[in-house]
Amino acid sequence: MALDRYAECNSAKLRVARFGVSVPASLRDAATRTDITTYQVRGNIAVLTGKNGKVLVDAGITASYARIEQALSKLRDQPARHLINTHRHF
């Protein structure tokens, strides 16, 4: 059963598009001065916080969600706005 799901996921079509964006100098300069704080939450889960919210790197497994949410609530009163999953769990 798990192998069937793995094969199904690997047969998905992936479309890659390359594009470029010109970033105004004022934004580039502001980015060099912006404070970003990182925290390791658990295992390979990390959080970056800034004035616009949190970025979560990896989300863990379902069984650990409550503990992760508890840890996130202690890091500034901001929502997690983005999630970067580096891999998935079966």
XYZ file of N, CA and C in Angstrom:
270
model
N 0.823 -1.190 0.000
C 0.000 0.000 0.000
C 0.871 1.260 0.000
N 1.861 1.317 0.896
C 2.732 2.494 0.949
C 3.508 2.652 -0.350
N 3.936 1.537 -0.932
C 4.670 1.619 -2.194
C 3.781 2.124 -3.316
N 2.490 1.754 -3.289
C 1.559 2.268 -4.294
C 1.456 3.783 -4.207
N 1.363 4.316 -2.982
C 1.272 5.774 -2.810
C 2.559 6.444 -3.259
N 3.697 5.809 -2.973
C 4.982 6.359 -3.389
C 5.055 6.433 -4.913
N 4.659 5.372 -5.587
C 4.680 5.353 -7.053
C 3.726 6.395 -7.612
N 2.573 6.541 -6.983
C 1.594 7.529 -7.433
C 2.162 8.942 -7.324
N 2.835 9.233 -6.232
C 3.416 10.569 -6.038
C 4.539 10.831 -7.030
N 5.326 9.818 -7.319
C 6.448 10.003 -8.232
C 6.022 10.091 -9.687
N 4.787 9.713 -9.999
C 4.335 9.798 -11.381
C 3.703 11.151 -11.694
N 3.600 12.025 -10.703
C 3.002 13.347 -10.916
C 3.882 14.166 -11.855
N 3.253 14.956 -12.691
C 3.976 15.828 -13.614
C 4.465 17.056 -12.857
N 5.694 17.411 -13.068
C 6.281 18.577 -12.428
C 6.592 19.604 -13.500
N 6.067 20.777 -13.325
C 6.319 21.846 -14.289
C 7.212 22.883 -13.618
N 8.316 23.170 -14.238
C 9.274 24.120 -13.695
C 9.320 25.331 -14.610
N 9.192 26.488 -14.022
C 9.259 27.732 -14.791
C 10.377 28.589 -14.222
N 11.135 29.179 -15.080
C 12.215 30.062 -14.648
C 11.790 31.491 -14.933
N 11.950 32.323 -13.942
C 11.600 33.723 -14.141
C 12.546 34.583 -13.321
N 12.610 35.828 -13.659
C 13.463 36.756 -12.938
C 12.666 37.955 -12.486
N 13.044 38.462 -11.350
C 12.373 39.633 -10.799
C 13.439 40.656 -10.456
N 13.222 41.865 -10.884
C 14.143 42.942 -10.551
C 13.704 43.555 -9.221
N 14.576 43.495 -8.240
C 14.261 44.033 -6.919
C 14.798 45.458 -6.831
N 13.928 46.411 -6.494
C 14.382 47.801 -6.375
C 15.489 47.943 -5.325
N 16.400 48.856 -5.565
C 17.535 49.065 -4.665
C 17.081 49.364 -3.242
N 15.986 50.105 -3.078
C 15.519 50.439 -1.724
C 15.119 49.185 -0.950
N 14.534 48.203 -1.634
C 14.172 46.950 -0.961
C 15.402 46.117 -0.640
N 16.360 46.085 -1.563
C 17.601 45.352 -1.300
C 18.309 45.941 -0.096
N 18.370 47.278 -0.019
C 19.033 47.932 1.107
C 18.309 47.641 2.416
N 16.970 47.684 2.397
C 16.190 47.399 3.606
C 16.406 45.957 4.055
N 16.544 45.046 3.109
C 16.742 43.635 3.445
C 18.061 43.416 4.177
N 19.052 44.238 3.893
C 20.339 44.079 4.576
C 20.278 44.538 6.024
N 19.260 45.328 6.376
C 19.140 45.840 7.747
C 18.054 45.146 8.564
N 17.279 44.276 7.953
C 16.157 43.635 8.634
C 16.645 42.572 9.604
N 16.130 42.632 10.836
C 16.481 41.629 11.836
C 15.698 40.348 11.585
N 16.389 39.233 11.580
C 15.765 37.920 11.472
C 16.358 37.063 12.579
N 15.493 36.456 13.363
C 15.934 35.585 14.440
C 15.518 34.166 14.097
N 16.410 33.205 14.307
C 16.074 31.810 14.029
C 16.047 31.012 15.327
N 15.193 30.006 15.360
C 15.061 29.117 16.508
C 14.987 27.692 15.997
N 15.631 26.773 16.699
C 15.438 25.362 16.386
C 14.357 24.863 17.331
N 13.280 24.342 16.784
C 12.135 23.925 17.586
C 12.278 22.480 18.041
N 12.539 21.587 17.112
C 12.634 20.163 17.430
C 13.245 19.457 16.230
N 14.197 18.587 16.448
C 14.791 17.853 15.335
C 15.303 18.800 14.270
N 14.795 18.657 13.060
C 15.227 19.535 11.973
C 14.213 20.642 11.697
N 13.316 20.913 12.645
C 12.324 21.976 12.489
C 12.945 23.282 12.963
N 12.905 24.282 12.108
C 13.452 25.590 12.461
C 12.412 26.661 12.171
N 12.540 27.785 12.860
C 11.619 28.903 12.674
C 12.432 30.170 12.511
N 12.086 30.960 11.511
C 12.658 32.289 11.340
C 11.554 33.269 11.688
N 11.872 34.261 12.500
C 10.870 35.263 12.849
C 11.336 36.630 12.389
N 10.395 37.415 11.978
C 10.647 38.784 11.567
C 9.405 39.597 11.845
N 9.416 40.861 11.498
C 8.278 41.711 11.839
C 7.004 41.323 11.096
N 7.113 40.569 10.007
C 5.933 40.182 9.232
C 5.420 38.785 9.548
N 6.014 38.103 10.500
C 5.534 36.775 10.864
C 6.648 35.755 10.889
N 6.255 34.495 10.970
C 7.191 33.389 11.095
C 7.271 32.600 9.790
N 8.451 32.042 9.541
C 8.651 31.087 8.458
C 9.073 29.790 9.134
N 8.323 28.741 8.895
C 8.589 27.441 9.495
C 9.283 26.564 8.462
N 10.442 26.012 8.837
C 11.168 25.098 7.959
C 10.938 23.691 8.495
N 10.198 22.918 7.745
C 9.739 21.576 8.084
C 8.664 21.634 9.163
N 7.740 20.696 9.092
C 6.564 20.748 9.960
C 6.457 19.559 10.898
N 7.361 18.625 10.807
C 7.274 17.461 11.679
C 6.192 16.500 11.224
N 5.827 15.602 12.124
C 4.793 14.617 11.818
C 3.524 14.955 12.586
N 2.425 14.413 12.154
C 1.126 14.732 12.741
C 1.120 14.565 14.255
N 1.742 13.524 14.758
C 1.741 13.262 16.196
C 2.416 14.368 17.000
N 3.276 15.158 16.374
C 3.998 16.201 17.109
C 3.404 17.593 16.934
N 2.302 17.734 16.180
C 1.745 19.061 15.892
C 1.418 19.864 17.145
N 0.791 19.252 18.134
C 0.397 19.994 19.340
C 1.619 20.569 20.046
N 2.685 19.793 20.147
C 3.907 20.269 20.815
C 4.589 21.358 19.998
N 4.548 21.229 18.685
C 5.151 22.244 17.819
C 4.376 23.549 17.935
N 3.056 23.476 17.899
C 2.235 24.682 18.054
C 2.501 25.354 19.394
N 2.666 24.561 20.434
C 2.968 25.107 21.758
C 4.308 25.849 21.734
N 5.308 25.260 21.110
C 6.620 25.907 21.020
C 6.543 27.180 20.187
N 5.794 27.141 19.079
C 5.661 28.323 18.225
C 4.972 29.472 18.952
N 4.017 29.152 19.802
C 3.284 30.205 20.511
C 4.182 30.974 21.473
N 5.301 30.390 21.862
C 6.240 31.061 22.771
C 7.189 32.004 22.033
N 7.210 31.932 20.705
C 8.106 32.755 19.898
C 7.328 33.900 19.270
N 7.280 35.008 19.910
C 6.562 36.190 19.421
C 5.090 35.888 19.160
N 4.295 36.896 19.212
C 2.854 36.745 18.983
C 2.546 37.027 17.518
N 2.974 36.115 16.656
C 2.791 36.270 15.212
C 2.375 34.943 14.608
N 1.644 34.989 13.521
C 1.283 33.740 12.844
C 2.457 33.204 12.023
N 2.434 31.906 11.776
C 3.374 31.319 10.819
C 2.793 31.584 9.435
N 3.466 32.395 8.654
C 2.942 32.804 7.350
C 3.389 31.893 6.216
N 4.528 31.233 6.397
C 5.054 30.388 5.323
C 5.612 29.095 5.911
N 5.546 28.042 5.116
C 6.103 26.744 5.484
C 6.968 26.255 4.334
N 8.186 25.870 4.654
C 9.090 25.270 3.673
C 9.312 23.827 4.111
N 8.732 22.885 3.382
C 8.936 21.467 3.675
C 10.099 20.973 2.835
N 11.146 20.486 3.487
C 12.310 19.999 2.756
C 12.159 18.544 2.345
N 11.233 17.848 2.979
C 10.964 16.449 2.648
C 9.615 16.073 3.243
N 9.128 14.900 2.917
C 7.842 14.486 3.469
C 7.996 13.190 4.248
N 7.040 12.975 5.106
C 7.009 11.747 5.898
C 5.873 10.873 5.389
N 6.076 9.575 5.406
C 5.034 8.637 4.967
C 4.250 8.167 6.159
